[in-house]
């Protein structure tokens, strides 16, 4: 169970609050808007950071942060394609 509180800009995992930085929240929201879809690193760079050096590993770093905070099995890496929020993850945006 992962819930994003859009008004309070907070996350909850199994009902417990999880602190997310503004960038982590923006990245989580981007994934929540497209569950099950593969999102490329370049798409995430544009959507969350407004376009940063494509050689940067900032997306990888922040996906790692989200995995630790939301649960490792929720966001999958697809080599050479990007990342995907798994569809079987129960998510709610409130």
Coordinates of N, CA and C in Angstrom, one line a residue:
X1 N 0.8 -1.2 0.0 CA 0.0 0.0 0.0 C 0.9 1.3 0.0
X2 N 0.8 2.0 -1.0 CA 1.5 3.3 -1.1 C 0.5 4.4 -1.5
X3 N 0.4 5.4 -0.7 CA -0.5 6.5 -0.9 C 0.3 7.8 -1.0
X4 N 0.0 8.6 -2.0 CA 0.5 10.0 -2.1 C -0.5 11.0 -1.7
X5 N -0.3 11.8 -0.8 CA -1.2 12.9 -0.4 C -0.8 14.1 -1.2
X6 N -1.6 14.4 -2.2 CA -1.2 15.5 -3.2 C -1.3 16.9 -2.5
X7 N -2.2 17.1 -1.6 CA -2.3 18.4 -1.0 C -1.2 18.6 0.1
X8 N -0.9 17.5 0.9 CA 0.1 17.6 1.9 C 1.5 17.3 1.4
X9 N 1.5 16.8 0.1 CA 2.8 16.5 -0.5 C 3.6 15.5 0.4
X10 N 2.9 14.5 0.8 CA 3.5 13.4 1.7 C 3.2 12.1 1.1
X11 N 3.9 11.1 1.5 CA 3.7 9.7 1.1 C 3.4 8.8 2.4
X12 N 2.7 7.8 2.1 CA 2.4 6.8 3.2 C 2.6 5.4 2.6
X13 N 3.3 4.6 3.4 CA 3.5 3.2 3.0 C 2.9 2.4 4.1
X14 N 1.9 1.6 3.8 CA 1.2 0.8 4.7 C 0.6 1.6 5.9
X15 N 0.2 2.8 5.5 CA -0.3 3.8 6.5 C 0.7 4.6 7.3
X16 N 1.9 4.2 7.2 CA 3.0 5.0 7.9 C 3.5 6.1 7.0
X17 N 3.7 7.3 7.6 CA 4.2 8.4 6.8 C 5.7 8.2 6.4
X18 N 6.0 8.6 5.3 CA 7.4 8.5 4.7 C 7.8 9.9 4.2
X19 N 8.9 10.4 4.7 CA 9.3 11.8 4.3 C 10.0 11.7 2.9
X20 N 9.5 12.5 2.0 CA 10.0 12.6 0.7 C 10.5 14.1 0.5
X21 N 11.6 14.3 -0.2 CA 12.1 15.6 -0.5 C 11.1 16.1 -1.7
X22 N 11.1 17.3 -2.0 CA 10.3 17.8 -3.1 C 10.6 17.1 -4.4
X23 N 11.9 16.8 -4.7 CA 12.2 16.1 -6.0 C 11.7 14.6 -5.9
X24 N 11.9 14.0 -4.8 CA 11.4 12.6 -4.6 C 9.9 12.6 -4.8
X25 N 9.2 13.5 -4.2 CA 7.8 13.6 -4.4 C 7.4 13.7 -5.8
X26 N 8.1 14.6 -6.5 CA 7.8 14.9 -8.0 C 8.0 13.6 -8.8
X27 N 9.1 12.9 -8.5 CA 9.4 11.7 -9.2 C 8.4 10.6 -8.9
X28 N 8.0 10.5 -7.6 CA 7.0 9.5 -7.3 C 5.7 9.8 -8.0
X29 N 5.3 11.1 -8.0 CA 4.1 11.5 -8.7 C 4.1 11.1 -10.2
X30 N 5.3 11.3 -10.8 CA 5.4 11.0 -12.2 C 5.2 9.5 -12.4
X31 N 5.7 8.7 -11.6 CA 5.5 7.2 -11.7 C 4.1 6.9 -11.4
X32 N 3.4 7.5 -10.4 CA 2.0 7.2 -10.1 C 1.1 7.6 -11.2
X33 N 1.4 8.6 -12.0 CA 0.6 9.0 -13.1 C 0.6 8.0 -14.3
X34 N 1.6 7.1 -14.3 CA 1.8 6.1 -15.4 C 2.2 4.7 -14.8
X35 N 1.3 4.1 -14.0 CA 1.7 2.8 -13.5 C 1.8 1.8 -14.6
X36 N 2.8 0.9 -14.5 CA 2.9 -0.1 -15.5 C 3.6 0.3 -16.8
X37 N 3.8 1.6 -17.0 CA 4.4 2.1 -18.2 C 5.9 2.3 -18.0
X38 N 6.7 2.0 -19.0 CA 8.2 2.3 -18.9 C 8.4 3.7 -19.2
X39 N 9.1 4.4 -18.2 CA 9.5 5.8 -18.4 C 11.0 5.9 -18.5
X40 N 11.4 6.5 -19.6 CA 12.8 6.5 -19.9 C 13.5 7.6 -19.0
X41 N 14.8 7.4 -18.9 CA 15.6 8.4 -18.1 C 15.4 9.8 -18.6
X42 N 15.4 9.9 -20.0 CA 15.3 11.3 -20.5 C 13.9 11.9 -20.3
X43 N 12.9 11.0 -20.3 CA 11.6 11.5 -20.0 C 11.5 12.0 -18.5
X44 N 12.1 11.2 -17.6 CA 12.1 11.6 -16.2 C 12.9 12.8 -15.9
X45 N 14.0 12.9 -16.6 CA 14.9 14.2 -16.5 C 14.1 15.4 -16.9
X46 N 13.3 15.3 -18.0 CA 12.5 16.4 -18.5 C 11.4 16.7 -17.5
X47 N 10.7 15.7 -17.1 CA 9.5 15.8 -16.3 C 9.7 16.3 -14.9
X48 N 10.8 15.9 -14.3 CA 11.1 16.2 -12.9 C 12.1 17.3 -12.7
X49 N 13.1 17.3 -13.6 CA 14.2 18.2 -13.4 C 14.2 19.3 -14.5
X50 N 13.3 19.2 -15.4 CA 13.3 20.3 -16.5 C 14.4 20.2 -17.4
X51 N 15.0 19.0 -17.5 CA 16.1 18.8 -18.5 C 17.5 19.1 -17.8
X52 N 18.2 18.1 -17.5 CA 19.5 18.2 -16.9 C 20.4 17.5 -17.9
X53 N 21.7 17.6 -17.7 CA 22.7 16.9 -18.6 C 22.3 15.5 -18.7
X54 N 22.0 15.0 -19.9 CA 21.6 13.6 -20.0 C 22.7 12.6 -19.6
X55 N 23.9 13.0 -19.4 CA 25.0 12.1 -18.9 C 24.9 12.0 -17.4
X56 N 24.1 12.8 -16.7 CA 23.9 12.8 -15.3 C 23.3 11.5 -14.8
X57 N 23.6 11.0 -13.6 CA 23.0 9.8 -13.1 C 22.0 10.2 -12.0
X58 N 21.5 11.4 -12.0 CA 20.6 11.9 -11.0 C 19.3 11.1 -10.9
X59 N 18.8 10.7 -12.1 CA 17.6 9.8 -12.1 C 17.8 8.5 -11.3
X60 N 18.9 7.9 -11.6 CA 19.3 6.6 -11.0 C 19.4 6.8 -9.5
X61 N 20.0 7.9 -9.1 CA 20.2 8.2 -7.6 C 18.8 8.4 -7.0
X62 N 17.9 9.2 -7.5 CA 16.6 9.4 -6.9 C 15.7 8.2 -7.0
X63 N 15.8 7.4 -8.0 CA 15.0 6.2 -8.1 C 15.5 5.3 -6.9
X64 N 16.8 5.2 -6.7 CA 17.3 4.5 -5.5 C 16.7 5.0 -4.2
X65 N 16.6 6.3 -4.0 CA 16.0 6.9 -2.8 C 14.6 6.4 -2.7
X66 N 13.8 6.5 -3.8 CA 12.4 6.1 -3.7 C 12.3 4.6 -3.4
X67 N 13.1 3.8 -4.0 CA 13.1 2.3 -3.7 C 13.3 2.1 -2.2
X68 N 14.2 2.8 -1.6 CA 14.5 2.6 -0.2 C 13.3 3.0 0.7
X69 N 12.7 4.1 0.2 CA 11.6 4.7 1.0 C 10.2 4.0 0.8
X70 N 10.0 3.6 -0.5 CA 8.6 3.1 -0.8 C 8.6 1.5 -0.9
X71 N 9.8 0.9 -0.9 CA 9.9 -0.5 -1.1 C 10.6 -0.9 -2.4
X72 N 11.5 -1.8 -2.3 CA 12.4 -2.2 -3.4 C 11.6 -2.8 -4.6
X73 N 10.6 -3.5 -4.4 CA 9.9 -4.2 -5.5 C 8.9 -3.3 -6.3
X74 N 8.8 -2.1 -5.9 CA 7.7 -1.3 -6.5 C 8.2 -0.6 -7.8
X75 N 9.5 -0.3 -7.9 CA 10.0 0.3 -9.2 C 11.0 -0.6 -9.8
X76 N 10.8 -1.0 -11.0 CA 11.7 -1.9 -11.7 C 12.5 -1.2 -12.7
X77 N 13.7 -1.7 -12.9 CA 14.6 -1.2 -13.9 C 14.5 -2.1 -15.2
X78 N 14.4 -1.5 -16.3 CA 14.4 -2.2 -17.6 C 15.6 -1.8 -18.4
X79 N 16.6 -2.6 -18.4 CA 17.9 -2.2 -18.9 C 17.8 -1.6 -20.3
X80 N 18.3 -0.4 -20.5 CA 18.3 0.2 -21.8 C 17.0 0.9 -22.1
X81 N 16.0 0.8 -21.3 CA 14.7 1.4 -21.6 C 14.3 2.4 -20.5
X82 N 14.5 2.1 -19.2 CA 14.0 3.0 -18.2 C 13.6 2.3 -17.0
X83 N 12.5 2.9 -16.3 CA 12.0 2.4 -15.1 C 10.5 2.3 -15.2
X84 N 9.9 1.4 -14.3 CA 8.5 1.2 -14.4 C 8.0 1.0 -12.9
X85 N 6.9 1.7 -12.6 CA 6.2 1.4 -11.3 C 5.3 0.2 -11.6
X86 N 5.5 -0.8 -10.9 CA 4.8 -2.1 -11.1 C 3.3 -1.9 -10.9
X87 N 2.5 -2.5 -11.8 CA 1.1 -2.4 -11.8 C 0.5 -3.0 -10.6
X88 N 1.1 -4.1 -10.1 CA 0.5 -4.8 -9.0 C 0.7 -4.1 -7.6
X89 N 1.5 -2.9 -7.7 CA 1.6 -2.1 -6.5 C 0.3 -1.4 -6.3
X90 N -0.2 -1.5 -5.1 CA -1.5 -0.8 -4.7 C -1.1 0.6 -4.4
X91 N -1.5 1.5 -5.3 CA -1.2 2.9 -5.1 C -2.5 3.8 -5.1
X92 N -2.4 4.8 -4.4 CA -3.5 5.8 -4.3 C -3.0 7.2 -4.3
X93 N -3.6 8.0 -5.1 CA -3.2 9.5 -5.0 C -4.4 10.2 -4.4
X94 N -4.2 10.7 -3.2 CA -5.4 11.4 -2.5 C -5.1 12.9 -2.4

